[in-house]
């Protein structure tokens, strides 16, 4: 990757969460997501994925929860990282990690500016998937995660679409794994 790209190291990234007062349980969740994402990346060809980006993206994906736990945390997180001059690849990870990514229609429904927030790169997809696997700090299956959401919120269109997208991402990553 370009050497001028600003990617903090993991200590700096974790300290930043504390400094911005991201709640303790979110910080623990974030470390678990980073760990899970690295586990997924470990099985892939190292030419295909940037593990540094995955680790730091995992640590910082929920940094917007320093301000809100609503859907806006993704764009707030991206803004925080952009303002600090960090790599755009990191802010994209923030923006695209919710559910299975959000399309314009989903965005409108949850009150976000109407555009796509879909994970496109492998790193974005890996963080999005790892985040679904980590409920709090617990590693769960995708089926378990969505069953829980379905029973809480019903089989809503947005959740059904999310499940389909995550299943596709999961398959894609499995197909690229050794
Ligand atoms: Fe999040």
PDB file of C-alpha atoms and ligand atoms in Angstrom:
ATOM      1  CA  UNK A   1       0.000   0.000   0.000  1.00  0.00           C
ATOM      2  CA  UNK A   2       1.029   3.585  -0.550  1.00  0.00           C
ATOM      3  CA  UNK A   3       3.431   4.603   2.191  1.00  0.00           C
ATOM      4  CA  UNK A   4       1.782   8.014   2.578  1.00  0.00           C
ATOM      5  CA  UNK A   5      -1.442   6.336   3.651  1.00  0.00           C
ATOM      6  CA  UNK A   6      -2.185   7.151   7.265  1.00  0.00           C
ATOM      7  CA  UNK A   7      -2.979   3.959   9.124  1.00  0.00           C
ATOM      8  CA  UNK A   8      -2.412   4.115  12.905  1.00  0.00           C
ATOM      9  CA  UNK A   9      -0.956   1.116  14.701  1.00  0.00           C
ATOM     10  CA  UNK A  10      -3.118  -1.011  16.997  1.00  0.00           C
ATOM     11  CA  UNK A  11      -1.946   0.665  20.247  1.00  0.00           C
ATOM     12  CA  UNK A  12      -2.713   4.110  18.910  1.00  0.00           C
ATOM     13  CA  UNK A  13      -6.083   2.935  17.575  1.00  0.00           C
ATOM     14  CA  UNK A  14      -7.113   1.333  20.866  1.00  0.00           C
ATOM     15  CA  UNK A  15      -5.978   4.406  22.821  1.00  0.00           C
ATOM     16  CA  UNK A  16      -8.048   6.576  20.541  1.00  0.00           C
ATOM     17  CA  UNK A  17     -11.178   4.602  21.498  1.00  0.00           C
ATOM     18  CA  UNK A  18     -10.439   5.300  25.163  1.00  0.00           C
ATOM     19  CA  UNK A  19      -9.620   8.927  24.528  1.00  0.00           C
ATOM     20  CA  UNK A  20     -12.945   9.461  22.752  1.00  0.00           C
ATOM     21  CA  UNK A  21     -14.715   7.589  25.574  1.00  0.00           C
ATOM     22  CA  UNK A  22     -16.059   4.713  23.532  1.00  0.00           C
ATOM     23  CA  UNK A  23     -17.760   2.606  26.246  1.00  0.00           C
ATOM     24  CA  UNK A  24     -15.761  -0.266  27.726  1.00  0.00           C
ATOM     25  CA  UNK A  25     -18.076  -2.995  26.373  1.00  0.00           C
ATOM     26  CA  UNK A  26     -17.799  -1.531  22.858  1.00  0.00           C
ATOM     27  CA  UNK A  27     -13.999  -1.460  23.137  1.00  0.00           C
ATOM     28  CA  UNK A  28     -13.991  -5.118  24.130  1.00  0.00           C
ATOM     29  CA  UNK A  29     -16.369  -5.931  21.270  1.00  0.00           C
ATOM     30  CA  UNK A  30     -14.095  -4.074  18.856  1.00  0.00           C
ATOM     31  CA  UNK A  31     -11.019  -6.061  19.895  1.00  0.00           C
ATOM     32  CA  UNK A  32     -12.966  -9.282  19.383  1.00  0.00           C
ATOM     33  CA  UNK A  33     -14.113  -8.161  15.948  1.00  0.00           C
ATOM     34  CA  UNK A  34     -10.503  -7.349  15.007  1.00  0.00           C
ATOM     35  CA  UNK A  35      -9.430 -10.791  16.232  1.00  0.00           C
ATOM     36  CA  UNK A  36     -12.241 -12.562  14.364  1.00  0.00           C
ATOM     37  CA  UNK A  37     -11.549 -10.591  11.192  1.00  0.00           C
ATOM     38  CA  UNK A  38      -7.859 -11.515  11.394  1.00  0.00           C
ATOM     39  CA  UNK A  39      -8.828 -15.187  11.843  1.00  0.00           C
ATOM     40  CA  UNK A  40     -10.857 -14.959   8.639  1.00  0.00           C
ATOM     41  CA  UNK A  41      -8.043 -13.129   6.822  1.00  0.00           C
ATOM     42  CA  UNK A  42      -5.476 -15.653   8.036  1.00  0.00           C
ATOM     43  CA  UNK A  43      -7.124 -18.350   5.919  1.00  0.00           C
ATOM     44  CA  UNK A  44      -6.871 -16.243   2.789  1.00  0.00           C
ATOM     45  CA  UNK A  45      -4.031 -15.565   0.407  1.00  0.00           C
ATOM     46  CA  UNK A  46      -2.046 -12.708   1.891  1.00  0.00           C
ATOM     47  CA  UNK A  47      -1.910 -11.022  -1.493  1.00  0.00           C
ATOM     48  CA  UNK A  48      -5.683 -10.751  -1.440  1.00  0.00           C
ATOM     49  CA  UNK A  49      -6.128  -8.948   1.877  1.00  0.00           C
ATOM     50  CA  UNK A  50      -4.385  -6.231   3.850  1.00  0.00           C
ATOM     51  CA  UNK A  51      -4.166  -7.607   7.380  1.00  0.00           C
ATOM     52  CA  UNK A  52      -3.017  -4.319   8.911  1.00  0.00           C
ATOM     53  CA  UNK A  53      -6.079  -2.601   7.526  1.00  0.00           C
ATOM     54  CA  UNK A  54      -8.255  -5.440   8.816  1.00  0.00           C
ATOM     55  CA  UNK A  55      -6.827  -5.272  12.332  1.00  0.00           C
ATOM     56  CA  UNK A  56      -7.070  -1.483  12.626  1.00  0.00           C
ATOM     57  CA  UNK A  57     -10.429  -1.400  10.871  1.00  0.00           C
ATOM     58  CA  UNK A  58     -11.746  -3.953  13.357  1.00  0.00           C
ATOM     59  CA  UNK A  59     -10.545  -1.903  16.310  1.00  0.00           C
ATOM     60  CA  UNK A  60     -11.989   1.334  14.936  1.00  0.00           C
ATOM     61  CA  UNK A  61     -15.180   0.216  13.174  1.00  0.00           C
ATOM     62  CA  UNK A  62     -17.426   1.291  16.075  1.00  0.00           C
ATOM     63  CA  UNK A  63     -15.554   4.474  17.020  1.00  0.00           C
ATOM     64  CA  UNK A  64     -18.720   6.428  16.188  1.00  0.00           C
ATOM     65  CA  UNK A  65     -20.329   4.824  19.233  1.00  0.00           C
ATOM     66  CA  UNK A  66     -18.488   7.481  21.198  1.00  0.00           C
ATOM     67  CA  UNK A  67     -21.381   9.706  20.046  1.00  0.00           C
ATOM     68  CA  UNK A  68     -24.375   7.459  19.358  1.00  0.00           C
ATOM     69  CA  UNK A  69     -25.378   3.805  19.243  1.00  0.00           C
ATOM     70  CA  UNK A  70     -27.946   4.446  16.506  1.00  0.00           C
ATOM     71  CA  UNK A  71     -27.317   3.783  12.811  1.00  0.00           C
ATOM     72  CA  UNK A  72     -25.574   7.136  12.538  1.00  0.00           C
ATOM     73  CA  UNK A  73     -22.589   5.743  14.454  1.00  0.00           C
ATOM     74  CA  UNK A  74     -21.239   4.442  11.156  1.00  0.00           C
ATOM     75  CA  UNK A  75     -21.106   7.822   9.426  1.00  0.00           C
ATOM     76  CA  UNK A  76     -20.034   9.615  12.586  1.00  0.00           C
ATOM     77  CA  UNK A  77     -17.189   7.129  12.937  1.00  0.00           C
ATOM     78  CA  UNK A  78     -16.155   7.692   9.334  1.00  0.00           C
ATOM     79  CA  UNK A  79     -16.189  11.447   9.920  1.00  0.00           C
ATOM     80  CA  UNK A  80     -14.035  11.156  13.054  1.00  0.00           C
ATOM     81  CA  UNK A  81     -11.444   9.153  11.152  1.00  0.00           C
ATOM     82  CA  UNK A  82     -11.492  11.454   8.116  1.00  0.00           C
ATOM     83  CA  UNK A  83     -11.075  14.528  10.301  1.00  0.00           C
ATOM     84  CA  UNK A  84      -8.036  12.954  11.899  1.00  0.00           C
ATOM     85  CA  UNK A  85      -6.542  12.438   8.481  1.00  0.00           C
ATOM     86  CA  UNK A  86      -6.653   8.656   8.535  1.00  0.00           C
ATOM     87  CA  UNK A  87      -6.867   6.516   5.444  1.00  0.00           C
ATOM     88  CA  UNK A  88     -10.112   6.677   3.522  1.00  0.00           C
ATOM     89  CA  UNK A  89     -10.038   2.886   3.512  1.00  0.00           C
ATOM     90  CA  UNK A  90     -10.581   3.012   7.293  1.00  0.00           C
ATOM     91  CA  UNK A  91     -13.517   5.402   7.144  1.00  0.00           C
ATOM     92  CA  UNK A  92     -15.088   3.224   4.440  1.00  0.00           C
ATOM     93  CA  UNK A  93     -14.878   0.252   6.841  1.00  0.00           C
ATOM     94  CA  UNK A  94     -16.800   2.315   9.414  1.00  0.00           C
ATOM     95  CA  UNK A  95     -19.449   3.293   6.902  1.00  0.00           C
ATOM     96  CA  UNK A  96     -20.060  -0.177   5.515  1.00  0.00           C
ATOM     97  CA  UNK A  97     -20.014  -2.488   8.554  1.00  0.00           C
ATOM     98  CA  UNK A  98     -23.674  -2.318   9.612  1.00  0.00           C
ATOM     99  CA  UNK A  99     -25.950  -5.311   8.960  1.00  0.00           C
ATOM    100  CA  UNK A 100     -24.872  -6.652   5.548  1.00  0.00           C
ATOM    101  CA  UNK A 101     -24.263  -3.128   4.351  1.00  0.00           C
ATOM    102  CA  UNK A 102     -27.115  -0.759   3.607  1.00  0.00           C
ATOM    103  CA  UNK A 103     -28.422   0.260   0.196  1.00  0.00           C
ATOM    104  CA  UNK A 104     -30.128   3.601  -0.504  1.00  0.00           C
ATOM    105  CA  UNK A 105     -33.546   2.223   0.384  1.00  0.00           C
ATOM    106  CA  UNK A 106     -32.305   0.806   3.710  1.00  0.00           C
ATOM    107  CA  UNK A 107     -30.496   4.048   4.459  1.00  0.00           C
ATOM    108  CA  UNK A 108     -33.658   6.049   3.973  1.00  0.00           C
ATOM    109  CA  UNK A 109     -35.568   3.674   6.199  1.00  0.00           C
ATOM    110  CA  UNK A 110     -33.143   4.030   9.105  1.00  0.00           C
ATOM    111  CA  UNK A 111     -32.813   7.786   8.699  1.00  0.00           C
ATOM    112  CA  UNK A 112     -29.375   7.998   7.105  1.00  0.00           C
ATOM    113  CA  UNK A 113     -28.507  10.205   4.126  1.00  0.00           C
ATOM    114  CA  UNK A 114     -29.797   8.346   1.071  1.00  0.00           C
ATOM    115  CA  UNK A 115     -26.847   6.556  -0.474  1.00  0.00           C
ATOM    116  CA  UNK A 116     -25.244   3.147  -0.524  1.00  0.00           C
ATOM    117  CA  UNK A 117     -23.233   1.933   2.454  1.00  0.00           C
ATOM    118  CA  UNK A 118     -22.318  -1.426   0.986  1.00  0.00           C
ATOM    119  CA  UNK A 119     -19.072  -3.266   1.767  1.00  0.00           C
ATOM    120  CA  UNK A 120     -17.237  -3.604  -1.560  1.00  0.00           C
ATOM    121  CA  UNK A 121     -13.601  -4.464  -0.855  1.00  0.00           C
ATOM    122  CA  UNK A 122     -12.602  -7.736   0.781  1.00  0.00           C
ATOM    123  CA  UNK A 123     -11.427  -5.880   3.884  1.00  0.00           C
ATOM    124  CA  UNK A 124     -14.808  -4.132   4.181  1.00  0.00           C
ATOM    125  CA  UNK A 125     -16.621  -7.431   3.718  1.00  0.00           C
ATOM    126  CA  UNK A 126     -14.429  -9.231   6.263  1.00  0.00           C
ATOM    127  CA  UNK A 127     -15.058  -6.615   8.981  1.00  0.00           C
ATOM    128  CA  UNK A 128     -18.783  -6.589   8.198  1.00  0.00           C
ATOM    129  CA  UNK A 129     -18.924 -10.371   8.496  1.00  0.00           C
ATOM    130  CA  UNK A 130     -16.712 -10.540  11.612  1.00  0.00           C
ATOM    131  CA  UNK A 131     -18.942  -7.939  13.285  1.00  0.00           C
ATOM    132  CA  UNK A 132     -21.988 -10.168  12.692  1.00  0.00           C
ATOM    133  CA  UNK A 133     -20.131 -13.088  14.264  1.00  0.00           C
ATOM    134  CA  UNK A 134     -19.357 -11.145  17.447  1.00  0.00           C
ATOM    135  CA  UNK A 135     -22.447 -10.445  19.536  1.00  0.00           C
ATOM    136  CA  UNK A 136     -21.052  -8.338  22.350  1.00  0.00           C
ATOM    137  CA  UNK A 137     -17.877 -10.333  22.901  1.00  0.00           C
ATOM    138  CA  UNK A 138     -19.371 -13.727  22.088  1.00  0.00           C
ATOM    139  CA  UNK A 139     -18.523 -15.570  18.884  1.00  0.00           C
ATOM    140  CA  UNK A 140     -21.813 -16.768  17.386  1.00  0.00           C
ATOM    141  CA  UNK A 141     -22.878 -18.243  14.063  1.00  0.00           C
ATOM    142  CA  UNK A 142     -24.560 -16.062  11.464  1.00  0.00           C
ATOM    143  CA  UNK A 143     -27.707 -18.183  11.885  1.00  0.00           C
ATOM    144  CA  UNK A 144     -27.731 -17.551  15.644  1.00  0.00           C
ATOM    145  CA  UNK A 145     -27.156 -13.840  15.228  1.00  0.00           C
ATOM    146  CA  UNK A 146     -29.995 -13.360  12.784  1.00  0.00           C
ATOM    147  CA  UNK A 147     -32.393 -15.689  14.608  1.00  0.00           C
ATOM    148  CA  UNK A 148     -31.956 -13.467  17.631  1.00  0.00           C
ATOM    149  CA  UNK A 149     -32.633 -10.330  15.581  1.00  0.00           C
ATOM    150  CA  UNK A 150     -35.605 -11.953  13.823  1.00  0.00           C
ATOM    151  CA  UNK A 151     -37.193 -12.924  17.107  1.00  0.00           C
ATOM    152  CA  UNK A 152     -36.617  -9.450  18.523  1.00  0.00           C
ATOM    153  CA  UNK A 153     -37.625  -7.323  15.514  1.00  0.00           C
ATOM    154  CA  UNK A 154     -39.511  -9.781  13.299  1.00  0.00           C
ATOM    155  CA  UNK A 155     -38.500 -10.874   9.796  1.00  0.00           C
ATOM    156  CA  UNK A 156     -38.403  -7.333   8.531  1.00  0.00           C
ATOM    157  CA  UNK A 157     -37.384  -6.556   4.973  1.00  0.00           C
ATOM    158  CA  UNK A 158     -34.205  -4.821   6.076  1.00  0.00           C
ATOM    159  CA  UNK A 159     -33.109  -7.777   8.227  1.00  0.00           C
ATOM    160  CA  UNK A 160     -34.032 -10.325   5.564  1.00  0.00           C
ATOM    161  CA  UNK A 161     -31.968  -8.443   2.991  1.00  0.00           C
ATOM    162  CA  UNK A 162     -29.103  -8.186   5.480  1.00  0.00           C
ATOM    163  CA  UNK A 163     -29.127 -11.940   6.088  1.00  0.00           C
ATOM    164  CA  UNK A 164     -29.042 -12.647   2.336  1.00  0.00           C
ATOM    165  CA  UNK A 165     -26.136 -10.259   1.873  1.00  0.00           C
ATOM    166  CA  UNK A 166     -24.155 -11.674   4.775  1.00  0.00           C
ATOM    167  CA  UNK A 167     -24.694 -15.209   3.460  1.00  0.00           C
ATOM    168  CA  UNK A 168     -23.253 -14.110   0.106  1.00  0.00           C
ATOM    169  CA  UNK A 169     -20.276 -12.391   1.756  1.00  0.00           C
ATOM    170  CA  UNK A 170     -19.653 -15.450   3.915  1.00  0.00           C
ATOM    171  CA  UNK A 171     -19.685 -17.714   0.867  1.00  0.00           C
ATOM    172  CA  UNK A 172     -17.355 -15.449  -1.052  1.00  0.00           C
ATOM    173  CA  UNK A 173     -14.859 -15.388   1.819  1.00  0.00           C
ATOM    174  CA  UNK A 174     -15.099 -19.155   2.303  1.00  0.00           C
ATOM    175  CA  UNK A 175     -14.442 -19.699  -1.384  1.00  0.00           C
ATOM    176  CA  UNK A 176     -11.290 -17.597  -1.136  1.00  0.00           C
ATOM    177  CA  UNK A 177     -10.107 -19.419   2.005  1.00  0.00           C
ATOM    178  CA  UNK A 178      -7.671 -22.300   2.179  1.00  0.00           C
TER     179      UNK A 178
HETATM  180 FE1  LIG B   1     -21.242  -0.930  14.650  1.00  0.00          FE
END
